[in-house]
PDB file of C-alpha atoms in Angstrom:
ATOM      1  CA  UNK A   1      61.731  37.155 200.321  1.00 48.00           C
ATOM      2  CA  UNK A   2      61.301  40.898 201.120  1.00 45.00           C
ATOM      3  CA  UNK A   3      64.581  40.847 202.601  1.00 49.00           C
ATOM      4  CA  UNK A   4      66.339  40.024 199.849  1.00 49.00           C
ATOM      5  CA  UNK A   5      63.931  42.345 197.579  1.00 50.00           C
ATOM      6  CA  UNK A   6      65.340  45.154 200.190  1.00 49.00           C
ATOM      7  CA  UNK A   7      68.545  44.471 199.689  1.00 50.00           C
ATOM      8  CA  UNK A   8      68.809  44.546 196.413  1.00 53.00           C
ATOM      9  CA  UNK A   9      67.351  47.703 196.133  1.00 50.00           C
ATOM     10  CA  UNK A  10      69.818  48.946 198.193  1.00 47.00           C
ATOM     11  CA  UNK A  11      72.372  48.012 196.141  1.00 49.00           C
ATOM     12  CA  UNK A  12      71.254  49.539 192.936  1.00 48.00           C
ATOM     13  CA  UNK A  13      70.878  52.646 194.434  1.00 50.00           C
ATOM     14  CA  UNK A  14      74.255  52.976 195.716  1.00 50.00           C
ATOM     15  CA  UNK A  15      75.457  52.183 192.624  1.00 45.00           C
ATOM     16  CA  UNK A  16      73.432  54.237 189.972  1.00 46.00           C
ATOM     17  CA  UNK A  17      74.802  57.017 192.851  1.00 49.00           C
ATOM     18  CA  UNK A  18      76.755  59.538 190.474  1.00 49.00           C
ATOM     19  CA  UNK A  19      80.175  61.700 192.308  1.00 46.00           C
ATOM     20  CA  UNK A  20      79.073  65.891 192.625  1.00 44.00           C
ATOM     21  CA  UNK A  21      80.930  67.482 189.962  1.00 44.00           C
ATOM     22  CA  UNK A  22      84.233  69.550 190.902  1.00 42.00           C
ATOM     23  CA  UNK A  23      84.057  73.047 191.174  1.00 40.00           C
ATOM     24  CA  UNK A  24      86.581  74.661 188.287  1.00 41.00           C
ATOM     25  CA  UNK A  25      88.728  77.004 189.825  1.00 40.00           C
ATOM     26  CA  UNK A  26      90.002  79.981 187.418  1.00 43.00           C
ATOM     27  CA  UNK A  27      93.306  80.713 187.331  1.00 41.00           C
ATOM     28  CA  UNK A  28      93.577  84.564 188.708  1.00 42.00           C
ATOM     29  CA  UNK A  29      96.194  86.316 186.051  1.00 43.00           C
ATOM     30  CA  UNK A  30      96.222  89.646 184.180  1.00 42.00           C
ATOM     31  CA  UNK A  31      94.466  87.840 180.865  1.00 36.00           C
ATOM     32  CA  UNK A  32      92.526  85.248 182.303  1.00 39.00           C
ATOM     33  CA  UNK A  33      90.817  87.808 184.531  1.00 42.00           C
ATOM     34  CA  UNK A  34      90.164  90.570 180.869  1.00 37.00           C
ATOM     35  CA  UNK A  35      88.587  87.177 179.539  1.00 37.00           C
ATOM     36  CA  UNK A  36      86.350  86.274 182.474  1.00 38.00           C
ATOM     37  CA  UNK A  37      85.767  89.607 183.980  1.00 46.00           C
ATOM     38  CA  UNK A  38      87.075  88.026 187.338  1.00 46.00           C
ATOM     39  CA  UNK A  39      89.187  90.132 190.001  1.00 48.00           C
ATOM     40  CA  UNK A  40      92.999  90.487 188.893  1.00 48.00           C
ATOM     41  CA  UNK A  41      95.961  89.980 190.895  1.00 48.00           C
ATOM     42  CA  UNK A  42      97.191  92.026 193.280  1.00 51.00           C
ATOM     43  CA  UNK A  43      99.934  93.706 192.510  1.00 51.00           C
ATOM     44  CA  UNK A  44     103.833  92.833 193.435  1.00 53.00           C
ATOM     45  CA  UNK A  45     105.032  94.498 196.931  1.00 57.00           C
ATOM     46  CA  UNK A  46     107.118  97.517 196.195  1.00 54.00           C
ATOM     47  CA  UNK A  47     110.910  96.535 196.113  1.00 52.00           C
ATOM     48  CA  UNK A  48     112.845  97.851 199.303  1.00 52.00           C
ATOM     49  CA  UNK A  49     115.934  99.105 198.551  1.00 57.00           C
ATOM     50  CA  UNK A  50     118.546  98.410 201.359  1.00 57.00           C
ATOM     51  CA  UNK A  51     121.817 100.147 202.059  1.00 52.00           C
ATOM     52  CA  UNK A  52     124.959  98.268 202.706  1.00 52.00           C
ATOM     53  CA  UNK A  53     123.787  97.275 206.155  1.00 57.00           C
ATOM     54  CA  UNK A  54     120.781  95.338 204.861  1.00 57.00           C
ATOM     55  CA  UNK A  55     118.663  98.023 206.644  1.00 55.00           C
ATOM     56  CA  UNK A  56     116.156  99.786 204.683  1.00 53.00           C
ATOM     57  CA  UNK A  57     117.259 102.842 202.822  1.00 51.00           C
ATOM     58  CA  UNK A  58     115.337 106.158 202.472  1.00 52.00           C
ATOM     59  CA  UNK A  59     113.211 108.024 200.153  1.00 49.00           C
ATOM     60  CA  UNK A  60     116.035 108.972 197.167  1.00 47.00           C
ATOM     61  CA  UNK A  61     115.760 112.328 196.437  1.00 43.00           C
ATOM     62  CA  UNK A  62     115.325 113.340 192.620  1.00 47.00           C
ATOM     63  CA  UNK A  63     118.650 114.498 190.977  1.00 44.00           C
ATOM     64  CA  UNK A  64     118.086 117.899 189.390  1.00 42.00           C
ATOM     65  CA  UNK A  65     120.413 118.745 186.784  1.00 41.00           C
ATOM     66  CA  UNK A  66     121.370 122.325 185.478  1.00 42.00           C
ATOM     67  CA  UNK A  67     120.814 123.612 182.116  1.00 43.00           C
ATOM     68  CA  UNK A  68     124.122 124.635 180.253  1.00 42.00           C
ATOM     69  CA  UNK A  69     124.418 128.157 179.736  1.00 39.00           C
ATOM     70  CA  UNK A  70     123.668 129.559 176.816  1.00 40.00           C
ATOM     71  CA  UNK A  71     126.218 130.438 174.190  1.00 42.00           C
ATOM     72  CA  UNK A  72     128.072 133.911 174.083  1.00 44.00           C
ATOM     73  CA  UNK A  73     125.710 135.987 171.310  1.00 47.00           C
ATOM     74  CA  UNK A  74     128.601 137.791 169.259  1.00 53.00           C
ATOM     75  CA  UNK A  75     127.403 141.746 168.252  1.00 65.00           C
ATOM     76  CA  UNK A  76     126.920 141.747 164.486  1.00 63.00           C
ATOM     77  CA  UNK A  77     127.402 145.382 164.812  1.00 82.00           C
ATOM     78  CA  UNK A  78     131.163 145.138 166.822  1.00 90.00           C
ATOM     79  CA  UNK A  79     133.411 147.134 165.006  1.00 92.00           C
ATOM     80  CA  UNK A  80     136.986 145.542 164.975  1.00 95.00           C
ATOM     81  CA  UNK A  81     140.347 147.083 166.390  1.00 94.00           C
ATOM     82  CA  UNK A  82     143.773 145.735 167.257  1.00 93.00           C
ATOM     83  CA  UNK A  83     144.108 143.216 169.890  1.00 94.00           C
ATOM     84  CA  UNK A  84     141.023 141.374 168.350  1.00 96.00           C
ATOM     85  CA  UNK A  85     141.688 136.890 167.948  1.00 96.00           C
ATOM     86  CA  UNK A  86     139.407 136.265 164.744  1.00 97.00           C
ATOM     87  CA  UNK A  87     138.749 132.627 163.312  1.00 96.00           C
ATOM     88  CA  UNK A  88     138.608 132.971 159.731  1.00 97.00           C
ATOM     89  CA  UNK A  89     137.183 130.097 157.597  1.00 96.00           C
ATOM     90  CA  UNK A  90     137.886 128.901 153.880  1.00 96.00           C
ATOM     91  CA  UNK A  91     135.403 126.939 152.919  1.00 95.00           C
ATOM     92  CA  UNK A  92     137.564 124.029 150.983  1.00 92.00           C
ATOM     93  CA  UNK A  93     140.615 125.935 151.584  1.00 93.00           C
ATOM     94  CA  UNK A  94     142.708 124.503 154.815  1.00 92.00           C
ATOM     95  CA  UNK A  95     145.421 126.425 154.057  1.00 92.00           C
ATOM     96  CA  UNK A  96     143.786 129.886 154.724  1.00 95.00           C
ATOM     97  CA  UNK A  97     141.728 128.672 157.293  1.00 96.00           C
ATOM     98  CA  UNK A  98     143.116 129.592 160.866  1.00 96.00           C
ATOM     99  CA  UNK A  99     143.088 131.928 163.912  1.00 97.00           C
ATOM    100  CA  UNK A 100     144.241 135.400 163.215  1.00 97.00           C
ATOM    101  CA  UNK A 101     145.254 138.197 165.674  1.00 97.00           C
ATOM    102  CA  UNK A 102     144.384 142.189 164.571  1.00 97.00           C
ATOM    103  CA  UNK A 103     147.781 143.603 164.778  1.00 96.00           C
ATOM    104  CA  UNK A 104     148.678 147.088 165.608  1.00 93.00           C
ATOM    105  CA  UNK A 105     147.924 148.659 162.488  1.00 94.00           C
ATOM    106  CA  UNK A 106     144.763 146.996 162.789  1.00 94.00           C
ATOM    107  CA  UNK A 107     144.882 144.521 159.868  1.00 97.00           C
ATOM    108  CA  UNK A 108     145.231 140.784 159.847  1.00 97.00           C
ATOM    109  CA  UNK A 109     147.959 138.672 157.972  1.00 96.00           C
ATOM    110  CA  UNK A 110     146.526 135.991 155.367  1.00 96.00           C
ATOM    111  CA  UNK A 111     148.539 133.384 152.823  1.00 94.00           C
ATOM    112  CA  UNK A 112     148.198 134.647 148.984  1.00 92.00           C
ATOM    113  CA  UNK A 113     146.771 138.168 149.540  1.00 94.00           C
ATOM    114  CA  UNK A 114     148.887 139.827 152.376  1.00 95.00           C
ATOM    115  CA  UNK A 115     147.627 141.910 154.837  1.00 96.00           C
ATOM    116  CA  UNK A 116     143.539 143.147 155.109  1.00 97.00           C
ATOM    117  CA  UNK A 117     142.262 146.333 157.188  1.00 97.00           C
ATOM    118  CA  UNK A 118     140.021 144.770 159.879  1.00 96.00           C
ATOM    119  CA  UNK A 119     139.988 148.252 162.051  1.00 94.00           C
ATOM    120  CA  UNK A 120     136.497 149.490 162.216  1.00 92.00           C
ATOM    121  CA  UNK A 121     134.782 147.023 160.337  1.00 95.00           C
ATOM    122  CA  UNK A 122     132.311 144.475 161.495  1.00 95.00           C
ATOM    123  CA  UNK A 123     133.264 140.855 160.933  1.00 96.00           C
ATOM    124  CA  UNK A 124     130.607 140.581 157.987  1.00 95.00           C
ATOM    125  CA  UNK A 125     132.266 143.190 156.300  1.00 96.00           C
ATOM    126  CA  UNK A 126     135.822 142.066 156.924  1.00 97.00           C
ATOM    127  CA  UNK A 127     134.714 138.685 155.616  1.00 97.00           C
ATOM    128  CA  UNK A 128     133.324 140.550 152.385  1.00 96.00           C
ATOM    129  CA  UNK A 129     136.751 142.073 152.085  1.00 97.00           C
ATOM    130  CA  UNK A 130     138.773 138.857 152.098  1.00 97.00           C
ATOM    131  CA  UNK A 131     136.177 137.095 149.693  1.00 96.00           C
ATOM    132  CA  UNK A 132     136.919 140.157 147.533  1.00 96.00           C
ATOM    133  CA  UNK A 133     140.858 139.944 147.813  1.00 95.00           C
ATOM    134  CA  UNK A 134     140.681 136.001 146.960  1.00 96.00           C
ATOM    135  CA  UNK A 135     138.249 136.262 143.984  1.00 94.00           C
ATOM    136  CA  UNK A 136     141.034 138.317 142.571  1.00 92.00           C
ATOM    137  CA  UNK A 137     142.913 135.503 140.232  1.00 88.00           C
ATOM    138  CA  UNK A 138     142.605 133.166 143.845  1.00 92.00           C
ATOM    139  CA  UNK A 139     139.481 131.330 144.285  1.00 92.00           C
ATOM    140  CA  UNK A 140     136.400 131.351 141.656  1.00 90.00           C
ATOM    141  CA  UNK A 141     133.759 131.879 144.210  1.00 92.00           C
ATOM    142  CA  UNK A 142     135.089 131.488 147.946  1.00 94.00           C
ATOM    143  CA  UNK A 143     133.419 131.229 150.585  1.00 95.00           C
ATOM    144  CA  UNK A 144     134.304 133.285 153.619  1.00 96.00           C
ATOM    145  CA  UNK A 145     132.894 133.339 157.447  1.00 96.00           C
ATOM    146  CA  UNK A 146     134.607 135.645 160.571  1.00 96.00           C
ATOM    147  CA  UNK A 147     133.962 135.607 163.539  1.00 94.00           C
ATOM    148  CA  UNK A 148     135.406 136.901 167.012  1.00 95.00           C
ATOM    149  CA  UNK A 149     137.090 134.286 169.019  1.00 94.00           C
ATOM    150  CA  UNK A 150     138.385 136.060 171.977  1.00 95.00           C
ATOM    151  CA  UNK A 151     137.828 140.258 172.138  1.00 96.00           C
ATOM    152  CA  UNK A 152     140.968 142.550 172.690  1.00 95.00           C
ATOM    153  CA  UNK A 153     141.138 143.501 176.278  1.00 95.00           C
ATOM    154  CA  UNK A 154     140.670 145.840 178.804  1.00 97.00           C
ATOM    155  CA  UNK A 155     142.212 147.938 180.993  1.00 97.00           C
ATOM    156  CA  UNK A 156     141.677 149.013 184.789  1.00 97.00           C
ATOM    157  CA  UNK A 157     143.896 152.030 186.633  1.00 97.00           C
ATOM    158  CA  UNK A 158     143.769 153.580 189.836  1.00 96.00           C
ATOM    159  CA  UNK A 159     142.465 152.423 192.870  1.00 96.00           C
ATOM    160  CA  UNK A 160     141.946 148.755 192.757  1.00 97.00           C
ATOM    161  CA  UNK A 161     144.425 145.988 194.126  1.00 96.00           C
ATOM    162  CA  UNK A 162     146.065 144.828 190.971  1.00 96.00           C
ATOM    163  CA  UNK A 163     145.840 147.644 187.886  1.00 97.00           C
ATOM    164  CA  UNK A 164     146.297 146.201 184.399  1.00 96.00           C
ATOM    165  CA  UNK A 165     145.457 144.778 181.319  1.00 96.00           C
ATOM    166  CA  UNK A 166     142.622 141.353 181.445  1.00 97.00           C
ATOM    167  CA  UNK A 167     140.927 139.663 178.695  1.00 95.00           C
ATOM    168  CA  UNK A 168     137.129 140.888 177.901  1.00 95.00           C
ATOM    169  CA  UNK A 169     134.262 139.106 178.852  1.00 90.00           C
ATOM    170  CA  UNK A 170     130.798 139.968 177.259  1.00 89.00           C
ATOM    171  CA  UNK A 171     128.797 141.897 179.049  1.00 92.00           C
ATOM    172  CA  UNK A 172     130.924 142.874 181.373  1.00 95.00           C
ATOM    173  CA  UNK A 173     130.657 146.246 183.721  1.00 96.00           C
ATOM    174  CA  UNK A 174     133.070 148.078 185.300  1.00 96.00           C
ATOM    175  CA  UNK A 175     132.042 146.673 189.069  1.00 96.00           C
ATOM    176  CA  UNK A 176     132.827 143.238 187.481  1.00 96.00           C
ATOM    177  CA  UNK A 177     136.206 144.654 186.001  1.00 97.00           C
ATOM    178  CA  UNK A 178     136.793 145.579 189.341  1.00 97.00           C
ATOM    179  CA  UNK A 179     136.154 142.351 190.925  1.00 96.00           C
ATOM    180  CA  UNK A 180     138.778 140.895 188.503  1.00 96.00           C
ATOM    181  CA  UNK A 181     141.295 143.313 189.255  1.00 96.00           C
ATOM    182  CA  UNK A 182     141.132 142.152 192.719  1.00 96.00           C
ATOM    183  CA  UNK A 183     138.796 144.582 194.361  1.00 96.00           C
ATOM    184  CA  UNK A 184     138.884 148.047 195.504  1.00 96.00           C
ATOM    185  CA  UNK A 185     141.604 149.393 197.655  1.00 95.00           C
ATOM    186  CA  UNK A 186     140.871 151.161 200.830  1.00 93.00           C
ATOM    187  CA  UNK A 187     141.027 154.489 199.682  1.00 93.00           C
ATOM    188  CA  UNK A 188     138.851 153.931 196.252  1.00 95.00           C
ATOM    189  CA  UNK A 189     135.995 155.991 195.527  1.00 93.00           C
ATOM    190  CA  UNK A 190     133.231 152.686 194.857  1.00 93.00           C
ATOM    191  CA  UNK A 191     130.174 154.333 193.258  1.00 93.00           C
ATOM    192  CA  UNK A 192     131.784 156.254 190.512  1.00 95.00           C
ATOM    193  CA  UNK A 193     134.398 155.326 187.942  1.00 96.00           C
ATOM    194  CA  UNK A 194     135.794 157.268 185.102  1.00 96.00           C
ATOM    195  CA  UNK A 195     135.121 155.054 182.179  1.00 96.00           C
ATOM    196  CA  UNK A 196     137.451 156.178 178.417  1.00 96.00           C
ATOM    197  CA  UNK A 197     135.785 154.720 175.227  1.00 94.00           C
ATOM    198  CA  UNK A 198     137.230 154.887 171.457  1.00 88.00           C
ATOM    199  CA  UNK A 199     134.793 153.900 168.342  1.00 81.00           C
ATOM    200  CA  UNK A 200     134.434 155.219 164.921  1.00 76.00           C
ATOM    201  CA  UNK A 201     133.671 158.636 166.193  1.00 82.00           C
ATOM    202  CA  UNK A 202     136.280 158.776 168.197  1.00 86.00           C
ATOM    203  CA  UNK A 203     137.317 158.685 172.187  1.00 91.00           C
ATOM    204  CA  UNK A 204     135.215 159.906 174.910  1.00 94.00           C
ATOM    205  CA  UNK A 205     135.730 160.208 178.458  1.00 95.00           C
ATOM    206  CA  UNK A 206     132.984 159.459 180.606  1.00 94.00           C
ATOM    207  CA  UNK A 207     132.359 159.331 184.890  1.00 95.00           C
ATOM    208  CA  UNK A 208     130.215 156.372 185.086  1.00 96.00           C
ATOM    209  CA  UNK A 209     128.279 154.041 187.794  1.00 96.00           C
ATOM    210  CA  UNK A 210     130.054 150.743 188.180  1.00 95.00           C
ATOM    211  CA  UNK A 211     126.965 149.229 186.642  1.00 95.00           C
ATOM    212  CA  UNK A 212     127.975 150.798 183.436  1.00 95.00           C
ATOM    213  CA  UNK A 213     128.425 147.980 180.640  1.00 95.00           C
ATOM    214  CA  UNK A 214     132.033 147.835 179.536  1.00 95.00           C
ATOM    215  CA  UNK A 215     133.155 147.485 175.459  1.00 94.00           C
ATOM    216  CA  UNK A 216     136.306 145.706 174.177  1.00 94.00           C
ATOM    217  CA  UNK A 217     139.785 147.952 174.641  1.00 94.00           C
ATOM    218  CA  UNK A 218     137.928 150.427 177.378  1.00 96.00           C
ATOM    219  CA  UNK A 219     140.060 152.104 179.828  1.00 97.00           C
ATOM    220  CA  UNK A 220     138.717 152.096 183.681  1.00 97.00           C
ATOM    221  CA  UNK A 221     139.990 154.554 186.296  1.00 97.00           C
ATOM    222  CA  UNK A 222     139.197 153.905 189.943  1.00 97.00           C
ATOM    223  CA  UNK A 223     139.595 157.252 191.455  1.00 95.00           C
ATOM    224  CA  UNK A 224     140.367 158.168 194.967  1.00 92.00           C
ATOM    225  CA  UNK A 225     137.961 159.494 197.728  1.00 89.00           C
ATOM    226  CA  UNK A 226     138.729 162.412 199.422  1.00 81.00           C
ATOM    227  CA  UNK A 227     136.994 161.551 202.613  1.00 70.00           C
TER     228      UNK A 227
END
């Protein structure tokens, strides 16, 4: 009888015996660890880059690009002369608008009003002028801009390897003027140049260093040394 008794409490106790609950494992992401406060996931290995070879390439080095140069500031003050390429524009009017070359008698050439004096006058004026000429039984109220598109040129004599007449280039001095005449010639005097200059007041004749800043339509003389 106390057997059985024993075995049947046996029994009941294995089967009032409950399973240990499961542990509840957290997914480990980016949102799931801001919600819980757990640790996040580690980040991604760094990609490899590989060359052709499938062998590991090296650091790249950063591509560092140049800034453009900065636009050619005209003179607002540059007095005009013959040789001078102007771009004229007509606001509205295609016709007049267009490249125009100072001539020898130092005006420029224009549809409907002829020929206007550009010689010593600064391209603000000159555009005055024209505004002037075409308001004249023309245009009711044109609009007029000038502006230099290429300077007359210069000239270089004497001792260099090719004497002659180049095109300007802002500031440009007389060593550069040199340069692109081909250089000095063996028998040039190199620290001194004789430098002839013609404005409104007239034309002066200067010796110079060759860091002496040139003007449109100057005349350079290389002279030669004497020992």
């Amino acid at each position: 009888m106390l057997s059985v008794a024993l075995l049947t409490a046996l029994a009941l106790s294995g089967c009032m015996r409950r399973p240990a609950p499961a542990a509840m494992v957290r997914p480990h992401n980016d949102l799931d660890a801001l919600a819980y406060g757990g640790p996040r996931a580690a980040a991604p290995p760094p990609v490899v880059r590989r060359d052709m070879r499938n062998r590991p390439s090296r650091t790249a080095v950063p591509v560092v690009y140049a800034a453009p140069p900065p636009p050619v500031v005209h003179d607002p003050a540059y007095r005009l002369d013959a040789g001078d390429r102007l771009r004229i524009v007509v606001y509205g009017q295609e016709g007049l608008t267009n490249t125009y070359l100072v001539d020898a008698g130092g005006s420029i050439t224009m549809p409907l009003i002829g020929a206007v004096a550009a010689r010593g006058r600064t391209p603000a004026e000159l555009s005055a002028a024209i505004a002037a000429r075409l308001r004249n039984g023309y245009i009711r109220e044109p609009y007029v801009a000038a502006e230099v598109e290429a300077y007359r040129p210069f000239f270089i004599l004497g001792e260099v390897a090719a004497p002659g007449q180049y095109p300007f280039v802002p500031n440009m001095t007389a060593e550069s003027a040199v340069a692109i005449a081909g250089g000095f010639s063996p028998r040039a005097k190199r620290d001194r140049v004789t430098l002839t200059h013609t404005d409104a007041r007239g034309t002066v004749r200067l010796v110079v260093p060759t860091t002496t800043l040139l003007s449109p339509g100057d005349t350079v003389l290389v002279n030669e040394r004497w020992f």
